[in-house]
PDB file of C-alpha atoms and ligand atoms in Angstrom:
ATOM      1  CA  UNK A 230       0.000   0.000   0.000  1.00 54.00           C
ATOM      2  CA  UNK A 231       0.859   3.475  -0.884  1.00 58.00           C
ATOM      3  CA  UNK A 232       1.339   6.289   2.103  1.00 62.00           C
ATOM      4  CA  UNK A 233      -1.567   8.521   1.783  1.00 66.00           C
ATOM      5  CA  UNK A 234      -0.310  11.577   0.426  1.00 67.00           C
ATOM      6  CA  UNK A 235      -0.486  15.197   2.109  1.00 69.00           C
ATOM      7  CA  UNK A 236      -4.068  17.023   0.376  1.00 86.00           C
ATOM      8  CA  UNK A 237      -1.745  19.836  -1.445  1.00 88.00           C
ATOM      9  CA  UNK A 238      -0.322  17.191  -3.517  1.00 85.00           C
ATOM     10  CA  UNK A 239      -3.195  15.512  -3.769  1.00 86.00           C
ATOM     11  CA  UNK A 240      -4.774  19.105  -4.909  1.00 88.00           C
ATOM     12  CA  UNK A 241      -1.988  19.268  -7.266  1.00 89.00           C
ATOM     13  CA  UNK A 242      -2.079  16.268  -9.095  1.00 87.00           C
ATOM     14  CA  UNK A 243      -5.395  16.467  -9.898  1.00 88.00           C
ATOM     15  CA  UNK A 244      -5.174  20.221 -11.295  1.00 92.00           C
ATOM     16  CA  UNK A 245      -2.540  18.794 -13.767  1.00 93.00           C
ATOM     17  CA  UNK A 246      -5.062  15.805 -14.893  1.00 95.00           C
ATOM     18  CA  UNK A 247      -7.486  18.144 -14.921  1.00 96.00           C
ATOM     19  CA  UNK A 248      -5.571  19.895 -17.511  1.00 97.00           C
ATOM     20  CA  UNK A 249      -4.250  17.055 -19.351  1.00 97.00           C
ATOM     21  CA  UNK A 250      -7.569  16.259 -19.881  1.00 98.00           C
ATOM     22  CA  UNK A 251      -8.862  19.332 -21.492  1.00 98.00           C
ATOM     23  CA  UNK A 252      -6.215  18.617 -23.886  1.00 98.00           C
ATOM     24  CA  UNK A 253      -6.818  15.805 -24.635  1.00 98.00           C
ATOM     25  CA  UNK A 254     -10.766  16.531 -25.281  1.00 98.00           C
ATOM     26  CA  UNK A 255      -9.528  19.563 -27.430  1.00 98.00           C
ATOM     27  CA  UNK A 256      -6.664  17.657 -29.680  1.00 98.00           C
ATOM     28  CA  UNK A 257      -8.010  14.272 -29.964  1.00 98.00           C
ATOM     29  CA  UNK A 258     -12.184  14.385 -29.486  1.00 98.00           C
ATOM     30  CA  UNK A 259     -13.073  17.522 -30.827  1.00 98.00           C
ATOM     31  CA  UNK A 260     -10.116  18.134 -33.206  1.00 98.00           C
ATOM     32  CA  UNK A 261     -11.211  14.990 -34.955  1.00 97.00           C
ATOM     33  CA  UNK A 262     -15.253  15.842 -35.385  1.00 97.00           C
ATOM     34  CA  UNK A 263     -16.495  15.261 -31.954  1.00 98.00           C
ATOM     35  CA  UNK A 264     -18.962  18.405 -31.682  1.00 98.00           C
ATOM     36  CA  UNK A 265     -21.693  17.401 -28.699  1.00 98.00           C
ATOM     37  CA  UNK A 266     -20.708  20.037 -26.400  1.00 98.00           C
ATOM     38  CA  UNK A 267     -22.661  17.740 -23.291  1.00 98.00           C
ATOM     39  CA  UNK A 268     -19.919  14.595 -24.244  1.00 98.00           C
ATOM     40  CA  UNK A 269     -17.508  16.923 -24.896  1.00 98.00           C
ATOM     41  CA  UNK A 270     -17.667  18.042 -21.029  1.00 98.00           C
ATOM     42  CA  UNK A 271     -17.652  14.798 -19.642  1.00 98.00           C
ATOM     43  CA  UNK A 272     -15.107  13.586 -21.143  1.00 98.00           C
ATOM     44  CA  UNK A 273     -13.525  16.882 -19.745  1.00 98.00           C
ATOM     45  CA  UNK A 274     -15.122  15.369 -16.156  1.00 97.00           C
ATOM     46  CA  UNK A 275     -14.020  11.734 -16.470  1.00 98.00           C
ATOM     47  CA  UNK A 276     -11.048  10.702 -14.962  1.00 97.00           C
ATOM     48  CA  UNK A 277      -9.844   8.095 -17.454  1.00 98.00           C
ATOM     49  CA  UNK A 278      -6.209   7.577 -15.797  1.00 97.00           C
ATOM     50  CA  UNK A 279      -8.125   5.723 -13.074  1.00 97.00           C
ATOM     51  CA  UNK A 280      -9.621   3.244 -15.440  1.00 98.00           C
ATOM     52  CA  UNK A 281      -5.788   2.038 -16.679  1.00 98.00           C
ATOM     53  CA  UNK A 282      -3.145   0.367 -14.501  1.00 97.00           C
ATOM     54  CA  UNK A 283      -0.752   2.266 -13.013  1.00 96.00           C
ATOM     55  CA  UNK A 284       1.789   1.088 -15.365  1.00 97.00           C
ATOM     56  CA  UNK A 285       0.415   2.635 -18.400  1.00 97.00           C
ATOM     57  CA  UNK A 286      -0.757   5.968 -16.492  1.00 96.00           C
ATOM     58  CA  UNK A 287       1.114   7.879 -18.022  1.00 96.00           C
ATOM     59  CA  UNK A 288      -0.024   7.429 -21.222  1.00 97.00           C
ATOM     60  CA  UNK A 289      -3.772   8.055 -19.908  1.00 97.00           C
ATOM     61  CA  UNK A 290      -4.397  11.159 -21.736  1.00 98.00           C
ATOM     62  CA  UNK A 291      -2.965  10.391 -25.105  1.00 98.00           C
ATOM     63  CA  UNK A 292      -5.068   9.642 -28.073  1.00 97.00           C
ATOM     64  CA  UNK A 293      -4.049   5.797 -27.810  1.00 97.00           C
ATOM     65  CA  UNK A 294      -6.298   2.280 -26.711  1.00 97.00           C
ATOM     66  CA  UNK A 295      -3.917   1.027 -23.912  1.00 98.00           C
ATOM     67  CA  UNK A 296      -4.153  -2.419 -22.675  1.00 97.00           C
ATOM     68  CA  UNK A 297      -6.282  -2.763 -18.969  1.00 97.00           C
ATOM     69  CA  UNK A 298      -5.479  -6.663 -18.850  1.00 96.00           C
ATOM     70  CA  UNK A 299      -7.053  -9.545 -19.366  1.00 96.00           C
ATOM     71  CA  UNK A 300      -6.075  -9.269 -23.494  1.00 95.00           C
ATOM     72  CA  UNK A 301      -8.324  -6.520 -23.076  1.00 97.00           C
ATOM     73  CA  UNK A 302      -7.683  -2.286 -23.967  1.00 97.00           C
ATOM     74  CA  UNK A 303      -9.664   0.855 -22.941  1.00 98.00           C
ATOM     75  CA  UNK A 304     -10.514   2.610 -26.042  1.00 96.00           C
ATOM     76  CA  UNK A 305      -9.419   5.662 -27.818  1.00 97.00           C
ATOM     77  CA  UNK A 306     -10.651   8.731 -26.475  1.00 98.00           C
ATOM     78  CA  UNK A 307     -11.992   9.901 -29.699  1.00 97.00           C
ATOM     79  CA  UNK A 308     -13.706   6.487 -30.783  1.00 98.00           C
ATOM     80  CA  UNK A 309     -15.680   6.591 -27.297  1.00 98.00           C
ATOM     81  CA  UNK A 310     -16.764  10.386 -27.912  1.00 98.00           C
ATOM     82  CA  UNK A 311     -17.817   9.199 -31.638  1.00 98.00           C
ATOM     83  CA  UNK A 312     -20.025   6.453 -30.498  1.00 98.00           C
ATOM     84  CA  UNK A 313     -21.287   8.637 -27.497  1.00 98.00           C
ATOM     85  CA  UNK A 314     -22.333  11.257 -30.083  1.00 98.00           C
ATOM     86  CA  UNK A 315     -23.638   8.689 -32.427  1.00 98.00           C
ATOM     87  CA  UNK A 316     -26.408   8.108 -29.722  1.00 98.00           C
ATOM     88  CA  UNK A 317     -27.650  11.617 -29.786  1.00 98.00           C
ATOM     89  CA  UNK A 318     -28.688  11.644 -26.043  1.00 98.00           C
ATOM     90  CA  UNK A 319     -30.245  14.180 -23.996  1.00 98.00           C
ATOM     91  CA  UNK A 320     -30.360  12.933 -20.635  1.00 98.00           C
ATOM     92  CA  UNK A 321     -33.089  11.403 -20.287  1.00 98.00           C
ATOM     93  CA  UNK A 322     -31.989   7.822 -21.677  1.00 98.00           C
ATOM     94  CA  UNK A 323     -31.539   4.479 -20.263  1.00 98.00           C
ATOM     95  CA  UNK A 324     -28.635   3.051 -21.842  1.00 99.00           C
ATOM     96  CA  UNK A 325     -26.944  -0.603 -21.997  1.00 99.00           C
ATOM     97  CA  UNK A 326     -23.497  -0.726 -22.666  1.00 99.00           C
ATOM     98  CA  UNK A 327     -21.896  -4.454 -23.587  1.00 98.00           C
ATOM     99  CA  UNK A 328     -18.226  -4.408 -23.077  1.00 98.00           C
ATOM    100  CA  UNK A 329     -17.429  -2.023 -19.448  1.00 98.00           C
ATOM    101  CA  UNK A 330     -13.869  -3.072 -19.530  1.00 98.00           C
ATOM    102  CA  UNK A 331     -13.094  -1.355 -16.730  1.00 98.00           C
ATOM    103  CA  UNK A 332     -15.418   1.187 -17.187  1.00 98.00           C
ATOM    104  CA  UNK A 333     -14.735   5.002 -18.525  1.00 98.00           C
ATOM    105  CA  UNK A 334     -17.076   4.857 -21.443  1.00 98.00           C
ATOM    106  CA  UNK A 335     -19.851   3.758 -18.764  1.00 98.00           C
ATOM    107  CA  UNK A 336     -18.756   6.593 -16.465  1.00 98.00           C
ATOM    108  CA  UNK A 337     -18.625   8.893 -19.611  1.00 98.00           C
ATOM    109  CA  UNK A 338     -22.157   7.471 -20.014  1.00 98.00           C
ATOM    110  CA  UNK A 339     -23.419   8.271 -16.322  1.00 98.00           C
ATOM    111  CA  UNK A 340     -22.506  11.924 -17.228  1.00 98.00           C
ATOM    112  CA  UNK A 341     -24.878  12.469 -20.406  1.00 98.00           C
ATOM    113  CA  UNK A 342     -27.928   9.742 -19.432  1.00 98.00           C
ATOM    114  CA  UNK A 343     -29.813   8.855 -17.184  1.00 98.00           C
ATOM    115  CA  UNK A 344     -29.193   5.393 -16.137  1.00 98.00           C
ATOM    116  CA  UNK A 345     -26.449   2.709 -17.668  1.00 98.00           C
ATOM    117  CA  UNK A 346     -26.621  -0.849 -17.625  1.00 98.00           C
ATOM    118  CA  UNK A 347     -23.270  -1.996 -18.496  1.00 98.00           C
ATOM    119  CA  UNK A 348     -21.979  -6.112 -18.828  1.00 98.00           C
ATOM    120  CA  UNK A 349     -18.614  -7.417 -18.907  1.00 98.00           C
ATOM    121  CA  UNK A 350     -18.226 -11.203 -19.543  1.00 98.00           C
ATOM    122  CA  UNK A 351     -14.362 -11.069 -17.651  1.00 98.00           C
ATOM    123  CA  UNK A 352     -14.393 -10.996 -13.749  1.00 98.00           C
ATOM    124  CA  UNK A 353     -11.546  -9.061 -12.636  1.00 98.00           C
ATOM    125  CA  UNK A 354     -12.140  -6.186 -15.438  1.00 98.00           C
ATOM    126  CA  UNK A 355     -16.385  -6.020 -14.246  1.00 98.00           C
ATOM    127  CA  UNK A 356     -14.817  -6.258 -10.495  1.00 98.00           C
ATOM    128  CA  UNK A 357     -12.547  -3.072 -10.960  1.00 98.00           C
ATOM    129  CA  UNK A 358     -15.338  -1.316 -12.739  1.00 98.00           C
ATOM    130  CA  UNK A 359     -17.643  -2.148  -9.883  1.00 98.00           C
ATOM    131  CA  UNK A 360     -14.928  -0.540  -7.668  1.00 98.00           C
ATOM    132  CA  UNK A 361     -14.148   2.271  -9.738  1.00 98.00           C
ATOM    133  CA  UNK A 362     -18.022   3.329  -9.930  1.00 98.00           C
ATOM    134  CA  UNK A 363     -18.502   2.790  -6.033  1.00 98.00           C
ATOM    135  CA  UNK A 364     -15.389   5.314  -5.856  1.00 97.00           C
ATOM    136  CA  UNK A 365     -16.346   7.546  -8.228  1.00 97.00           C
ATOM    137  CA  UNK A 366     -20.164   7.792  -6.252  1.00 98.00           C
ATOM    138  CA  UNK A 367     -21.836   7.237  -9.868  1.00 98.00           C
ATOM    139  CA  UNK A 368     -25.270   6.051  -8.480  1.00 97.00           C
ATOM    140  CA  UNK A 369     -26.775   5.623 -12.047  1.00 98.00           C
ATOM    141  CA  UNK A 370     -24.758   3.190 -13.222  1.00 98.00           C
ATOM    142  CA  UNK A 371     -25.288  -1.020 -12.510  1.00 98.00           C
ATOM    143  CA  UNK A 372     -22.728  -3.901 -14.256  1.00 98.00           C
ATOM    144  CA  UNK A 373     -23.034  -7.047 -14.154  1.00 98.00           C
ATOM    145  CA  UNK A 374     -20.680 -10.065 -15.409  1.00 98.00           C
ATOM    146  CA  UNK A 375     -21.989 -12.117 -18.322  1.00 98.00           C
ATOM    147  CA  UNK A 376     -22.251 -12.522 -21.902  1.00 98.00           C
ATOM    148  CA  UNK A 377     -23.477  -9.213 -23.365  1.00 98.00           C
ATOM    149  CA  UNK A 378     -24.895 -10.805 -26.582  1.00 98.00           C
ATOM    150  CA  UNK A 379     -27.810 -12.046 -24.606  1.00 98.00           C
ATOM    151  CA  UNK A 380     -28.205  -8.202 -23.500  1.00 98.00           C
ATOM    152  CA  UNK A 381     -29.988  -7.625 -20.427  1.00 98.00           C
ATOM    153  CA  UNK A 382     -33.506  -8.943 -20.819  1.00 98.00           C
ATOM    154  CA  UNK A 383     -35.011  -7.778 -17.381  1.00 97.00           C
ATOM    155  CA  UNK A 384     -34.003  -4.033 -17.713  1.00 98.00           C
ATOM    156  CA  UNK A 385     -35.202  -3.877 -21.469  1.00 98.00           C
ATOM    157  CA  UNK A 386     -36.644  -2.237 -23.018  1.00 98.00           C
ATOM    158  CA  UNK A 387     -33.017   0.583 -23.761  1.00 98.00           C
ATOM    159  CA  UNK A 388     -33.279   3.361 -25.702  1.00 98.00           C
ATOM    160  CA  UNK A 389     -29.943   2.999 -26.594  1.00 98.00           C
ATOM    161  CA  UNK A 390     -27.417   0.152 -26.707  1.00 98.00           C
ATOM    162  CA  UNK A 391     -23.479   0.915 -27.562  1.00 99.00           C
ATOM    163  CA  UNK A 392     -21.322  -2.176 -27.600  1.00 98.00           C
ATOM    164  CA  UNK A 393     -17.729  -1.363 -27.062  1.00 98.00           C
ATOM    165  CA  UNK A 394     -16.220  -4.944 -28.983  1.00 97.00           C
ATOM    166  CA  UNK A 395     -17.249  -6.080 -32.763  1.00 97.00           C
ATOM    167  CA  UNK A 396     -19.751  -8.296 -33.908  1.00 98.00           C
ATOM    168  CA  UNK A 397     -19.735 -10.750 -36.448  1.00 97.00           C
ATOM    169  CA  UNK A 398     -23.463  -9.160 -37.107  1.00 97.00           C
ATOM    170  CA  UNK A 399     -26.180  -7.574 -35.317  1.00 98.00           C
ATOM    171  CA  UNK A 400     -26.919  -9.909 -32.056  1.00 98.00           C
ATOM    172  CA  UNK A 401     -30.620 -10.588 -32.168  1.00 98.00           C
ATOM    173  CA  UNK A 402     -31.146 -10.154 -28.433  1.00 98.00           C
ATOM    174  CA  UNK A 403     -30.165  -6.559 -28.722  1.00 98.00           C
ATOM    175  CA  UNK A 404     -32.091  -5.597 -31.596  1.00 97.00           C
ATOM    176  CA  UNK A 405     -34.973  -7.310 -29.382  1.00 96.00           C
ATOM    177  CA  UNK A 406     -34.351  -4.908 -26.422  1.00 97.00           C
ATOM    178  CA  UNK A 407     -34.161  -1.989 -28.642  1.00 97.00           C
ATOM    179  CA  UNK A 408     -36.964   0.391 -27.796  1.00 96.00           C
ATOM    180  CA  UNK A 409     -38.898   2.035 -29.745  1.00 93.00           C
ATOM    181  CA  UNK A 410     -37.380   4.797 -31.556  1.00 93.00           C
ATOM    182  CA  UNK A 411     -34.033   3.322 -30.396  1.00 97.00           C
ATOM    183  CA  UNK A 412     -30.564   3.439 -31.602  1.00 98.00           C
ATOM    184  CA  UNK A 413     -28.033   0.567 -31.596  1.00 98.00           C
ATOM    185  CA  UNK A 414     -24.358   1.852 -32.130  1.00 98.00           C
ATOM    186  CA  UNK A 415     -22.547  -1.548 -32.922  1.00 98.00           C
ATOM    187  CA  UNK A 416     -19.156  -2.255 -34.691  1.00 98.00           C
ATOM    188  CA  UNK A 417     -19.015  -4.853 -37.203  1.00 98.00           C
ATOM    189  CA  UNK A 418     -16.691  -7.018 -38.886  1.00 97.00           C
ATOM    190  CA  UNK A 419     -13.523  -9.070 -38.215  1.00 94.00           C
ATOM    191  CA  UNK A 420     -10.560  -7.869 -36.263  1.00 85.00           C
ATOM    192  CA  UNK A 421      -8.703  -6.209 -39.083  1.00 91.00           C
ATOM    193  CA  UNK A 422     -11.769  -5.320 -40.942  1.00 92.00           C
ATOM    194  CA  UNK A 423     -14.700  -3.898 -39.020  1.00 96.00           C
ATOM    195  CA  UNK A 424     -17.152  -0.403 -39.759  1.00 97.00           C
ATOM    196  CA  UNK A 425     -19.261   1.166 -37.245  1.00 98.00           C
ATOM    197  CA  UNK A 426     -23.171   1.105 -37.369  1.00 98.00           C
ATOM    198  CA  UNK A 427     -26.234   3.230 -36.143  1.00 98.00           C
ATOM    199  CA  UNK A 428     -29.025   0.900 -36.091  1.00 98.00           C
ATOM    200  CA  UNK A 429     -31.996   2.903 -35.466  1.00 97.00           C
ATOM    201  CA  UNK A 430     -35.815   1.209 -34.762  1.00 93.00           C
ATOM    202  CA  UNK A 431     -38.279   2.504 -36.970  1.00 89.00           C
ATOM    203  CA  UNK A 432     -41.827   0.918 -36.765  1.00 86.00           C
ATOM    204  CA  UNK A 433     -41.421  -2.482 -36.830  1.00 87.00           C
ATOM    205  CA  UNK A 434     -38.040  -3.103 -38.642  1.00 92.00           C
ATOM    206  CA  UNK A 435     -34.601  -1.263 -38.303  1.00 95.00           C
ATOM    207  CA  UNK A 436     -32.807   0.882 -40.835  1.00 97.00           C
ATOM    208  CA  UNK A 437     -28.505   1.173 -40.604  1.00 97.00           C
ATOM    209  CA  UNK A 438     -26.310   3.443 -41.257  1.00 98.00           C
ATOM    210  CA  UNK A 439     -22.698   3.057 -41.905  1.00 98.00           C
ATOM    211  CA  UNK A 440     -20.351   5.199 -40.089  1.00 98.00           C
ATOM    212  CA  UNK A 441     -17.292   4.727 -41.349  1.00 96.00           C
ATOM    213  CA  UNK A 442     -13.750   2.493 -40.011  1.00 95.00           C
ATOM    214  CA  UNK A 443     -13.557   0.732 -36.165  1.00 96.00           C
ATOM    215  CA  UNK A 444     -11.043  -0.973 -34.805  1.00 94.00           C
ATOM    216  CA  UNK A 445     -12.330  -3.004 -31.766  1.00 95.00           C
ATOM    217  CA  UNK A 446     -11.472  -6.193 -29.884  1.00 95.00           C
ATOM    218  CA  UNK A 447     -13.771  -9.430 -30.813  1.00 96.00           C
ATOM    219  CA  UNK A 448     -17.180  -9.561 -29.244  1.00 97.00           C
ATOM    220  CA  UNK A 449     -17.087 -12.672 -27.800  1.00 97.00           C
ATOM    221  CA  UNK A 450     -20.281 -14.813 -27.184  1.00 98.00           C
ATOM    222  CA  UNK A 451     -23.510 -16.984 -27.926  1.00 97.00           C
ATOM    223  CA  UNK A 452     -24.785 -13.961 -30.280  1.00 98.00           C
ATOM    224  CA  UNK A 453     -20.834 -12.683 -31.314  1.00 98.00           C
ATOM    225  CA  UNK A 454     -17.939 -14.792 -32.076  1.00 97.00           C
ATOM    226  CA  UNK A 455     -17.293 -18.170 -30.762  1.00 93.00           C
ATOM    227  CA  UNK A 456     -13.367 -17.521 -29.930  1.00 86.00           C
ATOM    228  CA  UNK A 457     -11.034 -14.451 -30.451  1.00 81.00           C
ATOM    229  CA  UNK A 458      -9.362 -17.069 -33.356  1.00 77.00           C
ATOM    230  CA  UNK A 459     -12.581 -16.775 -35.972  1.00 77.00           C
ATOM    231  CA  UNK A 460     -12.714 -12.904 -35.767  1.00 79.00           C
ATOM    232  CA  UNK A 461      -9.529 -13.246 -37.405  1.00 82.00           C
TER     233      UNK A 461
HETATM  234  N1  SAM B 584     -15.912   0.187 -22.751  1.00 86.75           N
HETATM  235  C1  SAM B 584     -14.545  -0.061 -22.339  1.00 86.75           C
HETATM  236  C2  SAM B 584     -13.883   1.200 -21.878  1.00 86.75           C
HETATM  237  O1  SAM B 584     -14.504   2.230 -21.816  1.00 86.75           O
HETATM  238  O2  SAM B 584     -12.708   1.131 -21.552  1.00 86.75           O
HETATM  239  C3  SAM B 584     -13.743  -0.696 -23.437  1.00 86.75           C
HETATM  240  C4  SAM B 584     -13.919  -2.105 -23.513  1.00 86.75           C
HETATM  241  S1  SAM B 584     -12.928  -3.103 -24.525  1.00 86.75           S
HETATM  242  C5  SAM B 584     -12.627  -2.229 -25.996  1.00 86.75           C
HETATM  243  C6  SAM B 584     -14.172  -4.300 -24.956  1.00 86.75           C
HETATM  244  C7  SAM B 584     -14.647  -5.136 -23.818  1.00 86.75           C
HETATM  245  O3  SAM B 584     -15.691  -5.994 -24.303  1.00 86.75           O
HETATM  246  C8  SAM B 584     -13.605  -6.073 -23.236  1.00 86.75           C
HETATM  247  O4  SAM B 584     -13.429  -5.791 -21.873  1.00 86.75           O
HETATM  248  C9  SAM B 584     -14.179  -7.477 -23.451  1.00 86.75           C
HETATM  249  O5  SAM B 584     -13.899  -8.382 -22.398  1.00 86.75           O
HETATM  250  C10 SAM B 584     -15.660  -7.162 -23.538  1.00 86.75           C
HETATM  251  N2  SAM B 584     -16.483  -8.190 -24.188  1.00 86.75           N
HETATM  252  C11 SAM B 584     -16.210  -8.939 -25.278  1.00 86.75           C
HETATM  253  N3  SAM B 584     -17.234  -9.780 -25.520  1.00 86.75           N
HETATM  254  C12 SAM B 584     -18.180  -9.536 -24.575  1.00 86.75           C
HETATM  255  C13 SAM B 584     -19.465 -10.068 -24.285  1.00 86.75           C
HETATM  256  N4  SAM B 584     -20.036 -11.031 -25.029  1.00 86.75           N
HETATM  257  N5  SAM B 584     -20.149  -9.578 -23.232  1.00 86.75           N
HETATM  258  C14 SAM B 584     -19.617  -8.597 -22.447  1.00 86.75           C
HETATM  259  N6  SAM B 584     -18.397  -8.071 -22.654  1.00 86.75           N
HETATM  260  C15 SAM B 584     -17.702  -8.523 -23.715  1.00 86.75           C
END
């Protein structure tokens, strides 16, 4: 364990993430498109060098994915502010995430909606999400551990749904839990070939949009890919 340090430094270290931060919302979110003003700020709010181990801090408020363990990364800053955006939220939304990691895009989440639902099918990346949200006091947002493909049939109906890992093609179960007037923001394809989609409910059926190049880790499940192997 670390000695606690004195509150001045304390004070001081988190006036220079603080800045880091805005920097990296203004060279590498917003330089590259990113224009909701609402994500915008919480990126701005979110402190993402928590959500990395300590070994890679420094690196926390580049424009990179950096690995959290478990084979796994946190992504770019900029793809996480795209997809946010991509959802067109106002505040009022209940939103499932599939893929916390360990959990910045859900805290980014708690920031512009009203409630997220986010699942993680590893242990120790849902259990330091769990943590990080009890630390963080984000009272609007529940994970759970299991296979996000099935989605998360007792809290559906979501008007949104933004899966952080790509699919092979659009899991049924989420298109199912879809509200109406609902958007899906989904990547899809294999590992070294995958585009982002907006799936949007309209009526009875969906309509999708393509929204240009992703580069995700393999959604792995009943409704994704059966191993990390065939998303090669
Ligand atoms: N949202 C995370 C963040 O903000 O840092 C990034 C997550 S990482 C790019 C994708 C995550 O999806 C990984 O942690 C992986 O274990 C998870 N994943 C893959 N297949 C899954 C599934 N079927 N259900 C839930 N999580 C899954």
């Amino acid at each position: 364990m670390q000695p606690a340090k004195p509150d001045a430094a304390t004070a001081a270290e988190n006036r220079d993430y603080a800045q880091q931060r805005a920097l990296m919302v203004e060279r590498y979110v917003a330089a590259r498109g990113v224009k909701d003003p609402r994500v915008l700020e919480a990126m701005r709010q979110t402190p993402r060098h928590l959500f990395v181990p300590q070994v890679v801090r420094a690196k926390s408020y580049g424009e990179s994915a950096l690995p959290i363990g478990a084979g796994q990364t946190i992504s770019q800053p900029w793809i996480v502010g795209r997809m946010i955006e991509l959802l067109e939220l106002n505040g009022s939304e209940k939103v499932l995430e599939v893929g916390t990691g360990t959990g910045y895009q859900a805290c980014v989440l708690s920031k512009v909606a009203a409630r997220v639902f986010s699942i993680e099918r590893i242990n120790e990346l849902a259990l330091r999400a769990v943590e990080l949200v009890r630390e963080l006091k984000l009272h609007n947002v529940s994970v759970k551990v299991f296979d996000g493909t099935y989605g998360w049939s007792d809290q559906a109906p979501f008007d949104r749904i933004i899966v952080a890992a790509t699919a092979p093609e659009l899991p049924e179960p989420l298109v199912q839990q879809l509200g109406r007037g609902g958007t899906l923001v989904i990547p899809l394809g294999r590992s070294d070939d995958q585009r982002l989609a907006r799936v949007r409910r309209v009526g009875t059926g969906i309509q999708i949009e393509d929204c240009g190049p992703a580069s995700f880790v393999p959604l792995i499940g009943r409704f994704g890919w059966k191993d990390e192997e065939k998303a090669k």
